[in-house]
Amino acid sequence: MPIPRIIITPGEPAGIGPDVCLLVAQKPWPCEIVFIADPQLLSRRAKLLGLSIDTHILNLNESPCEHKVGLINIIPTPLAKSETCAQLDASNAPYVLETLKKAAQLCLEKKCQAIVTGPVQKSILNKANIAFSGHTEYFAEMSESYPVMMLATKKLRVALATTHIALKDVSHTISKPLLNKTINILHSELISKFNISDPRIAVCGLNPHAGESGYLGDEEINIISPVLENFRAQGLKITGPMPADTVFTQPVLEQHDAVLAMYHDQGLPTLKYSGFGEAVNITLGLPFIRTSVDHGTALHLAGTGEASSTSLESALDLAIQLTAH
């Protein structure tokens, strides 16, 4: 099997992204890791953390080699200004976006097989007048595809019908076309990426008690139920719409391979509670593999040596597994 070439983007330079990248690089991996970052940023952070690294400018024309401990294969992308740990700087916002753009282009050109993203600080990107709602939406725009955000632990997979939008906008965003696209992508990629031959999907309602027969909202009756009934008529194993507090119980979860939640904070609190630090964010629907950490920039931990690389390791491990399918 060919050795996969996998990109890691460290994310916000003032946060723990560079720290956890360097920690991941201290272990052997059955893939070639490519960092898209400022080499001096990683050198400065390695010095702070007392880590030994060997920086190598990547030649994409060379055959990929398995990652060796301490090696930093890098595609140089310069910061506008040297970073200070825990201090956001809007002048470096274009750098963050440039690392993501290069990563997507390399995967679209089939020069790399997957992207693993470190945490970004959306607020500083938007402060720099860069309209950015999240990696999921950015990569979808770059690849002209429809994204489905899913987080996964070893025991639980939760996909989202809507992602990074205000709660007040959720109800009028949920529509039959949106649910049709989301469920089609979720179902097909559970088969193709996760080798689940006949996926079982539990779907949450939007309202408390899944609308209580229309007394607490009619989205379940008018939108969600008709879509699910149509999929069931096609033979898909889809349950719902069910109240979210019923879906996220052990008996229901044990009978399903994935959950589809209607909005971000309906689906992710339970998943993060059950597996924080080990969960992986996966963008389904893209023409390339993209996984990510399940945590933020943790500015206060940058450069302290207290950041954990567990989530980035999980994201890289899953990306490696997915490249084999």
mmCIF file of C-alpha atoms in Angstrom:
data_model
loop_
_atom_site.group_PDB
_atom_site.id
_atom_site.type_symbol
_atom_site.label_atom_id
_atom_site.label_comp_id
_atom_site.label_asym_id
_atom_site.label_seq_id
_atom_site.Cartn_x
_atom_site.Cartn_y
_atom_site.Cartn_z
ATOM 1 C CA MET A 1 0.000 0.000 0.000
ATOM 2 C CA PRO A 2 1.415 3.468 -0.901
ATOM 3 C CA ILE A 3 2.493 5.651 1.998
ATOM 4 C CA PRO A 4 -0.063 8.465 2.372
ATOM 5 C CA ARG A 5 1.107 12.066 2.409
ATOM 6 C CA ILE A 6 -0.939 13.915 5.030
ATOM 7 C CA ILE A 7 -0.943 17.658 5.642
ATOM 8 C CA ILE A 8 -1.192 19.160 9.117
ATOM 9 C CA THR A 9 -2.029 22.853 9.498
ATOM 10 C CA PRO A 10 -1.159 24.198 12.980
ATOM 11 C CA GLY A 11 -3.898 26.847 12.996
ATOM 12 C CA GLU A 12 -3.681 29.962 15.176
ATOM 13 C CA PRO A 13 0.041 30.706 15.774
ATOM 14 C CA ALA A 14 -0.536 32.196 19.245
ATOM 15 C CA GLY A 15 -2.418 29.113 20.440
ATOM 16 C CA ILE A 16 -1.555 25.491 21.160
ATOM 17 C CA GLY A 17 -1.720 24.357 17.532
ATOM 18 C CA PRO A 18 2.059 24.603 17.023
ATOM 19 C CA ASP A 19 2.641 22.887 20.385
ATOM 20 C CA VAL A 20 0.524 19.840 19.604
ATOM 21 C CA CYS A 21 1.977 19.601 16.093
ATOM 22 C CA LEU A 22 5.460 19.387 17.563
ATOM 23 C CA LEU A 23 4.334 16.758 20.071
ATOM 24 C CA VAL A 24 2.820 14.647 17.293
ATOM 25 C CA ALA A 25 6.084 14.935 15.368
ATOM 26 C CA GLN A 26 7.903 13.317 18.309
ATOM 27 C CA LYS A 27 6.296 9.952 17.458
ATOM 28 C CA PRO A 28 6.694 7.632 14.454
ATOM 29 C CA TRP A 29 3.751 7.456 12.039
ATOM 30 C CA PRO A 30 2.949 5.185 9.056
ATOM 31 C CA CYS A 31 2.512 8.200 6.770
ATOM 32 C CA GLU A 32 4.454 11.202 5.603
ATOM 33 C CA ILE A 33 3.472 14.282 7.614
ATOM 34 C CA VAL A 34 3.628 17.617 5.835
ATOM 35 C CA PHE A 35 3.364 20.773 7.940
ATOM 36 C CA ILE A 36 2.204 23.934 6.198
ATOM 37 C CA ALA A 37 3.535 26.603 8.532
ATOM 38 C CA ASP A 38 6.206 29.175 9.212
ATOM 39 C CA PRO A 39 9.418 27.209 9.977
ATOM 40 C CA GLN A 40 10.562 29.850 12.457
ATOM 41 C CA LEU A 41 7.272 29.598 14.342
ATOM 42 C CA LEU A 42 7.806 25.876 14.880
ATOM 43 C CA SER A 43 11.480 26.396 15.758
ATOM 44 C CA ARG A 44 10.639 29.032 18.360
ATOM 45 C CA ARG A 45 7.901 26.900 19.874
ATOM 46 C CA ALA A 46 10.122 23.802 19.935
ATOM 47 C CA LYS A 47 12.751 25.784 21.846
ATOM 48 C CA LEU A 48 10.130 26.911 24.371
ATOM 49 C CA LEU A 49 8.988 23.319 24.852
ATOM 50 C CA GLY A 50 12.498 21.861 24.950
ATOM 51 C CA LEU A 51 11.869 19.641 21.925
ATOM 52 C CA SER A 52 14.446 18.591 19.354
ATOM 53 C CA ILE A 53 13.333 18.877 15.728
ATOM 54 C CA ASP A 54 14.914 18.419 12.300
ATOM 55 C CA THR A 55 13.330 20.764 9.758
ATOM 56 C CA HIS A 56 13.272 19.706 6.107
ATOM 57 C CA ILE A 57 11.767 21.706 3.224
ATOM 58 C CA LEU A 58 9.471 19.258 1.473
ATOM 59 C CA ASN A 59 10.020 18.315 -2.155
ATOM 60 C CA LEU A 60 6.672 17.127 -3.486
ATOM 61 C CA ASN A 61 8.431 15.362 -6.358
ATOM 62 C CA GLU A 62 10.073 12.929 -3.946
ATOM 63 C CA SER A 63 8.253 9.743 -2.952
ATOM 64 C CA PRO A 64 6.578 9.898 0.480
ATOM 65 C CA CYS A 65 8.438 8.289 3.387
ATOM 66 C CA GLU A 66 7.080 7.231 6.769
ATOM 67 C CA HIS A 67 7.428 9.892 9.440
ATOM 68 C CA LYS A 68 10.527 9.728 11.617
ATOM 69 C CA VAL A 69 10.649 11.032 15.185
ATOM 70 C CA GLY A 70 11.424 14.744 15.331
ATOM 71 C CA LEU A 71 11.223 15.337 11.581
ATOM 72 C CA ILE A 72 9.422 18.475 10.429
ATOM 73 C CA ASN A 73 8.663 18.173 6.716
ATOM 74 C CA ILE A 74 7.452 21.639 5.902
ATOM 75 C CA ILE A 75 5.992 23.755 3.137
ATOM 76 C CA PRO A 76 7.115 27.217 4.311
ATOM 77 C CA THR A 77 4.401 29.824 4.748
ATOM 78 C CA PRO A 78 5.644 32.990 6.459
ATOM 79 C CA LEU A 79 3.925 34.829 9.268
ATOM 80 C CA ALA A 80 3.378 38.546 8.797
ATOM 81 C CA LYS A 81 4.700 39.145 12.311
ATOM 82 C CA SER A 82 6.455 36.943 14.869
ATOM 83 C CA GLU A 83 3.896 35.457 17.207
ATOM 84 C CA THR A 84 3.630 35.910 20.959
ATOM 85 C CA CYS A 85 2.072 33.024 22.839
ATOM 86 C CA ALA A 86 -1.471 33.759 24.029
ATOM 87 C CA GLN A 87 -1.624 37.122 22.215
ATOM 88 C CA LEU A 88 -3.825 37.230 19.134
ATOM 89 C CA ASP A 89 -2.614 39.408 16.270
ATOM 90 C CA ALA A 90 -4.908 40.227 13.357
ATOM 91 C CA SER A 91 -1.912 40.803 11.088
ATOM 92 C CA ASN A 92 -1.309 37.035 11.120
ATOM 93 C CA ALA A 93 -4.866 36.166 10.113
ATOM 94 C CA PRO A 94 -4.017 36.003 6.372
ATOM 95 C CA TYR A 95 -1.247 33.516 7.223
ATOM 96 C CA VAL A 96 -3.768 31.160 8.815
ATOM 97 C CA LEU A 97 -6.003 31.320 5.755
ATOM 98 C CA GLU A 98 -3.052 30.828 3.403
ATOM 99 C CA THR A 99 -2.077 27.576 5.139
ATOM 100 C CA LEU A 100 -5.609 26.259 4.617
ATOM 101 C CA LYS A 101 -5.688 27.395 0.993
ATOM 102 C CA LYS A 102 -2.396 25.636 0.213
ATOM 103 C CA ALA A 103 -3.577 22.483 1.960
ATOM 104 C CA ALA A 104 -6.817 22.335 -0.009
ATOM 105 C CA GLN A 105 -5.054 23.010 -3.304
ATOM 106 C CA LEU A 106 -2.547 20.207 -2.727
ATOM 107 C CA CYS A 107 -5.318 17.736 -1.976
ATOM 108 C CA LEU A 108 -7.416 18.857 -4.939
ATOM 109 C CA GLU A 109 -4.329 18.355 -7.122
ATOM 110 C CA LYS A 110 -3.953 14.840 -5.636
ATOM 111 C CA LYS A 111 -0.461 15.671 -4.366
ATOM 112 C CA CYS A 112 -1.542 14.943 -0.788
ATOM 113 C CA GLN A 113 -4.180 12.528 0.468
ATOM 114 C CA ALA A 114 -5.621 14.202 3.566
ATOM 115 C CA ILE A 115 -5.675 17.345 5.689
ATOM 116 C CA VAL A 116 -5.592 17.386 9.489
ATOM 117 C CA THR A 117 -6.329 20.822 10.895
ATOM 118 C CA GLY A 118 -5.259 22.406 14.145
ATOM 119 C CA PRO A 119 -7.503 24.927 15.928
ATOM 120 C CA VAL A 120 -8.084 28.412 14.541
ATOM 121 C CA GLN A 121 -9.410 31.493 16.309
ATOM 122 C CA LYS A 122 -12.442 32.546 14.261
ATOM 123 C CA SER A 123 -12.758 35.866 16.102
ATOM 124 C CA ILE A 124 -9.346 37.163 15.024
ATOM 125 C CA LEU A 125 -9.935 36.098 11.422
ATOM 126 C CA ASN A 126 -13.184 38.029 11.337
ATOM 127 C CA LYS A 127 -11.554 40.974 13.116
ATOM 128 C CA ALA A 128 -9.127 41.043 10.187
ATOM 129 C CA ASN A 129 -12.146 41.343 7.857
ATOM 130 C CA ILE A 130 -11.833 37.747 6.681
ATOM 131 C CA ALA A 131 -15.293 36.199 6.546
ATOM 132 C CA PHE A 132 -14.656 32.804 8.127
ATOM 133 C CA SER A 133 -17.254 30.653 9.857
ATOM 134 C CA GLY A 134 -15.184 27.467 10.085
ATOM 135 C CA HIS A 135 -12.893 24.965 8.362
ATOM 136 C CA THR A 136 -15.901 22.935 7.243
ATOM 137 C CA GLU A 137 -17.438 25.773 5.269
ATOM 138 C CA TYR A 138 -14.080 27.033 3.969
ATOM 139 C CA PHE A 139 -13.016 23.706 2.474
ATOM 140 C CA ALA A 140 -16.481 23.215 1.000
ATOM 141 C CA GLU A 141 -16.213 26.565 -0.776
ATOM 142 C CA MET A 142 -12.693 25.780 -1.989
ATOM 143 C CA SER A 143 -13.789 22.436 -3.429
ATOM 144 C CA GLU A 144 -17.273 23.523 -4.556
ATOM 145 C CA SER A 145 -18.887 20.739 -2.563
ATOM 146 C CA TYR A 146 -21.579 20.309 0.084
ATOM 147 C CA PRO A 147 -20.110 19.590 3.529
ATOM 148 C CA VAL A 148 -21.452 17.547 6.405
ATOM 149 C CA MET A 149 -19.749 18.038 9.750
ATOM 150 C CA MET A 150 -19.394 14.920 11.881
ATOM 151 C CA LEU A 151 -17.570 14.375 15.151
ATOM 152 C CA ALA A 152 -16.623 10.891 16.217
ATOM 153 C CA THR A 153 -15.204 9.039 19.177
ATOM 154 C CA LYS A 154 -14.564 5.312 19.336
ATOM 155 C CA LYS A 155 -18.160 4.776 20.494
ATOM 156 C CA LEU A 156 -20.201 7.652 19.050
ATOM 157 C CA ARG A 157 -20.625 9.497 15.736
ATOM 158 C CA VAL A 158 -22.651 12.705 15.567
ATOM 159 C CA ALA A 159 -23.311 14.561 12.308
ATOM 160 C CA LEU A 160 -24.896 18.003 12.072
ATOM 161 C CA ALA A 161 -27.622 19.231 9.742
ATOM 162 C CA THR A 162 -26.489 22.829 10.358
ATOM 163 C CA THR A 163 -23.082 23.930 11.592
ATOM 164 C CA HIS A 164 -21.764 27.354 12.555
ATOM 165 C CA ILE A 165 -24.858 29.537 12.461
ATOM 166 C CA ALA A 166 -26.713 31.473 15.140
ATOM 167 C CA LEU A 167 -29.370 29.532 17.029
ATOM 168 C CA LYS A 168 -32.033 32.007 15.915
ATOM 169 C CA ASP A 169 -31.318 31.030 12.287
ATOM 170 C CA VAL A 170 -31.565 27.259 12.707
ATOM 171 C CA SER A 171 -35.319 26.771 12.343
ATOM 172 C CA HIS A 172 -35.604 28.546 8.996
ATOM 173 C CA THR A 173 -32.391 26.932 7.710
ATOM 174 C CA ILE A 174 -33.701 23.390 8.212
ATOM 175 C CA SER A 175 -35.369 22.358 4.947
ATOM 176 C CA LYS A 176 -36.207 19.239 2.979
ATOM 177 C CA PRO A 177 -33.421 19.807 0.404
ATOM 178 C CA LEU A 178 -30.877 20.378 3.184
ATOM 179 C CA LEU A 179 -31.870 17.194 5.019
ATOM 180 C CA ASN A 180 -31.934 15.182 1.798
ATOM 181 C CA LYS A 181 -28.380 16.244 0.918
ATOM 182 C CA THR A 182 -27.097 15.778 4.464
ATOM 183 C CA ILE A 183 -28.564 12.310 4.949
ATOM 184 C CA ASN A 184 -27.443 11.130 1.506
ATOM 185 C CA ILE A 185 -23.858 12.189 2.221
ATOM 186 C CA LEU A 186 -23.874 10.804 5.763
ATOM 187 C CA HIS A 187 -25.288 7.457 4.651
ATOM 188 C CA SER A 188 -22.966 7.033 1.666
ATOM 189 C CA GLU A 189 -19.815 7.989 3.578
ATOM 190 C CA LEU A 190 -20.605 5.740 6.522
ATOM 191 C CA ILE A 191 -20.471 3.009 3.884
ATOM 192 C CA SER A 192 -17.464 4.203 1.874
ATOM 193 C CA LYS A 193 -15.274 5.658 4.622
ATOM 194 C CA PHE A 194 -16.251 3.615 7.675
ATOM 195 C CA ASN A 195 -17.059 0.257 6.060
ATOM 196 C CA ILE A 196 -20.555 0.108 7.574
ATOM 197 C CA SER A 197 -22.492 -1.867 4.981
ATOM 198 C CA ASP A 198 -26.018 -0.919 6.101
ATOM 199 C CA PRO A 199 -25.820 2.179 8.326
ATOM 200 C CA ARG A 200 -28.382 2.808 11.054
ATOM 201 C CA ILE A 201 -28.978 6.516 11.618
ATOM 202 C CA ALA A 202 -30.907 8.111 14.501
ATOM 203 C CA VAL A 203 -32.286 11.567 13.683
ATOM 204 C CA CYS A 204 -33.042 14.184 16.336
ATOM 205 C CA GLY A 205 -36.063 16.430 16.128
ATOM 206 C CA LEU A 206 -35.536 20.164 16.183
ATOM 207 C CA ASN A 207 -37.877 21.086 19.029
ATOM 208 C CA PRO A 208 -38.200 19.842 22.628
ATOM 209 C CA HIS A 209 -40.003 16.486 22.688
ATOM 210 C CA ALA A 210 -39.593 16.445 18.876
ATOM 211 C CA GLY A 211 -42.361 19.021 18.662
ATOM 212 C CA GLU A 212 -44.905 17.216 20.878
ATOM 213 C CA SER A 213 -47.201 16.464 17.897
ATOM 214 C CA GLY A 214 -46.989 20.061 16.723
ATOM 215 C CA TYR A 215 -47.679 21.798 20.023
ATOM 216 C CA LEU A 216 -44.008 22.782 20.458
ATOM 217 C CA GLY A 217 -43.205 23.435 16.803
ATOM 218 C CA ASP A 218 -44.158 21.945 13.462
ATOM 219 C CA GLU A 219 -40.771 21.388 11.776
ATOM 220 C CA GLU A 220 -40.908 17.691 12.644
ATOM 221 C CA ILE A 221 -44.323 17.285 10.985
ATOM 222 C CA ASN A 222 -43.785 19.480 7.935
ATOM 223 C CA ILE A 223 -40.101 18.970 7.150
ATOM 224 C CA ILE A 224 -38.193 16.282 9.044
ATOM 225 C CA SER A 225 -40.703 13.402 9.109
ATOM 226 C CA PRO A 226 -41.545 13.504 5.372
ATOM 227 C CA VAL A 227 -37.839 13.377 4.495
ATOM 228 C CA LEU A 228 -37.210 10.427 6.811
ATOM 229 C CA GLU A 229 -40.278 8.574 5.548
ATOM 230 C CA ASN A 230 -38.994 8.929 2.001
ATOM 231 C CA PHE A 231 -35.602 7.500 2.952
ATOM 232 C CA ARG A 232 -37.229 4.622 4.817
ATOM 233 C CA ALA A 233 -39.297 3.854 1.707
ATOM 234 C CA GLN A 234 -35.975 3.509 -0.135
ATOM 235 C CA GLY A 235 -34.821 0.944 2.416
ATOM 236 C CA LEU A 236 -32.537 3.070 4.561
ATOM 237 C CA LYS A 237 -32.441 2.303 8.269
ATOM 238 C CA ILE A 238 -33.348 5.701 9.704
ATOM 239 C CA THR A 239 -35.063 6.287 13.035
ATOM 240 C CA GLY A 240 -36.779 9.511 14.033
ATOM 241 C CA PRO A 241 -37.369 12.287 14.410
ATOM 242 C CA MET A 242 -36.836 11.605 18.104
ATOM 243 C CA PRO A 243 -36.326 13.979 21.034
ATOM 244 C CA ALA A 244 -32.608 14.637 21.430
ATOM 245 C CA ASP A 245 -32.737 13.627 25.091
ATOM 246 C CA THR A 246 -34.058 10.240 23.950
ATOM 247 C CA VAL A 247 -31.535 9.809 21.139
ATOM 248 C CA PHE A 248 -28.589 10.373 23.461
ATOM 249 C CA THR A 249 -29.400 7.475 25.766
ATOM 250 C CA GLN A 250 -27.412 4.273 25.840
ATOM 251 C CA PRO A 251 -30.175 1.947 24.549
ATOM 252 C CA VAL A 252 -30.777 4.128 21.469
ATOM 253 C CA LEU A 253 -27.102 4.788 20.751
ATOM 254 C CA GLU A 254 -26.286 1.083 20.945
ATOM 255 C CA GLN A 255 -28.769 0.417 18.135
ATOM 256 C CA HIS A 256 -27.399 3.042 15.731
ATOM 257 C CA ASP A 257 -24.149 3.759 13.899
ATOM 258 C CA ALA A 258 -24.553 7.541 13.825
ATOM 259 C CA VAL A 259 -26.749 10.361 15.073
ATOM 260 C CA LEU A 260 -27.906 13.310 12.978
ATOM 261 C CA ALA A 261 -28.493 16.391 15.132
ATOM 262 C CA MET A 262 -30.243 19.471 13.799
ATOM 263 C CA TYR A 263 -27.764 22.016 15.175
ATOM 264 C CA HIS A 264 -24.312 22.354 16.699
ATOM 265 C CA ASP A 265 -25.109 22.521 20.410
ATOM 266 C CA GLN A 266 -27.813 19.882 20.206
ATOM 267 C CA GLY A 267 -25.370 17.214 19.106
ATOM 268 C CA LEU A 268 -21.914 18.028 20.354
ATOM 269 C CA PRO A 269 -22.150 18.500 24.149
ATOM 270 C CA THR A 270 -22.905 14.817 24.763
ATOM 271 C CA LEU A 271 -20.175 13.706 22.391
ATOM 272 C CA LYS A 272 -17.567 15.972 23.938
ATOM 273 C CA TYR A 273 -18.592 14.975 27.445
ATOM 274 C CA SER A 274 -18.174 11.313 26.568
ATOM 275 C CA GLY A 275 -14.866 11.668 24.746
ATOM 276 C CA PHE A 276 -13.310 15.121 25.040
ATOM 277 C CA GLY A 277 -9.709 15.142 23.908
ATOM 278 C CA GLU A 278 -10.221 11.962 21.889
ATOM 279 C CA ALA A 279 -12.989 13.082 19.535
ATOM 280 C CA VAL A 280 -12.213 13.829 15.902
ATOM 281 C CA ASN A 281 -13.975 16.297 13.625
ATOM 282 C CA ILE A 282 -14.491 14.885 10.116
ATOM 283 C CA THR A 283 -15.815 16.801 7.126
ATOM 284 C CA LEU A 284 -17.917 14.497 4.962
ATOM 285 C CA GLY A 285 -18.850 15.394 1.397
ATOM 286 C CA LEU A 286 -15.453 16.802 0.352
ATOM 287 C CA PRO A 287 -13.394 15.362 -2.535
ATOM 288 C CA PHE A 288 -10.562 14.806 -0.048
ATOM 289 C CA ILE A 289 -10.188 13.602 3.537
ATOM 290 C CA ARG A 290 -10.254 16.234 6.253
ATOM 291 C CA THR A 291 -10.100 15.587 9.984
ATOM 292 C CA SER A 292 -9.499 17.955 12.872
ATOM 293 C CA VAL A 293 -8.994 18.275 16.591
ATOM 294 C CA ASP A 294 -12.057 18.639 18.812
ATOM 295 C CA HIS A 295 -10.670 21.538 20.872
ATOM 296 C CA GLY A 296 -9.934 25.218 20.502
ATOM 297 C CA THR A 297 -6.793 27.325 20.562
ATOM 298 C CA ALA A 298 -6.362 27.261 24.380
ATOM 299 C CA LEU A 299 -4.279 30.428 24.237
ATOM 300 C CA HIS A 300 -3.388 30.269 27.925
ATOM 301 C CA LEU A 301 -1.599 26.932 27.410
ATOM 302 C CA ALA A 302 0.493 27.956 24.400
ATOM 303 C CA GLY A 303 4.195 27.444 25.030
ATOM 304 C CA THR A 304 3.678 26.119 28.563
ATOM 305 C CA GLY A 305 4.188 22.424 27.832
ATOM 306 C CA GLU A 306 0.787 21.635 29.342
ATOM 307 C CA ALA A 307 -1.144 21.093 26.090
ATOM 308 C CA SER A 308 -2.172 17.552 25.191
ATOM 309 C CA SER A 309 -1.739 16.230 21.657
ATOM 310 C CA THR A 310 -4.240 13.383 22.157
ATOM 311 C CA SER A 311 -6.920 14.872 19.911
ATOM 312 C CA LEU A 312 -4.485 15.707 17.107
ATOM 313 C CA GLU A 313 -3.064 12.193 17.329
ATOM 314 C CA SER A 314 -6.593 10.776 17.066
ATOM 315 C CA ALA A 315 -7.317 13.014 14.069
ATOM 316 C CA LEU A 316 -4.114 11.950 12.329
ATOM 317 C CA ASP A 317 -4.723 8.297 13.106
ATOM 318 C CA LEU A 318 -8.225 8.461 11.622
ATOM 319 C CA ALA A 319 -6.953 10.295 8.534
ATOM 320 C CA ILE A 320 -4.431 7.497 7.996
ATOM 321 C CA GLN A 321 -7.183 4.894 8.319
ATOM 322 C CA LEU A 322 -9.455 6.741 5.891
ATOM 323 C CA THR A 323 -6.743 7.017 3.224
ATOM 324 C CA ALA A 324 -6.702 3.217 3.078
ATOM 325 C CA HIS A 325 -10.351 3.042 1.888
#
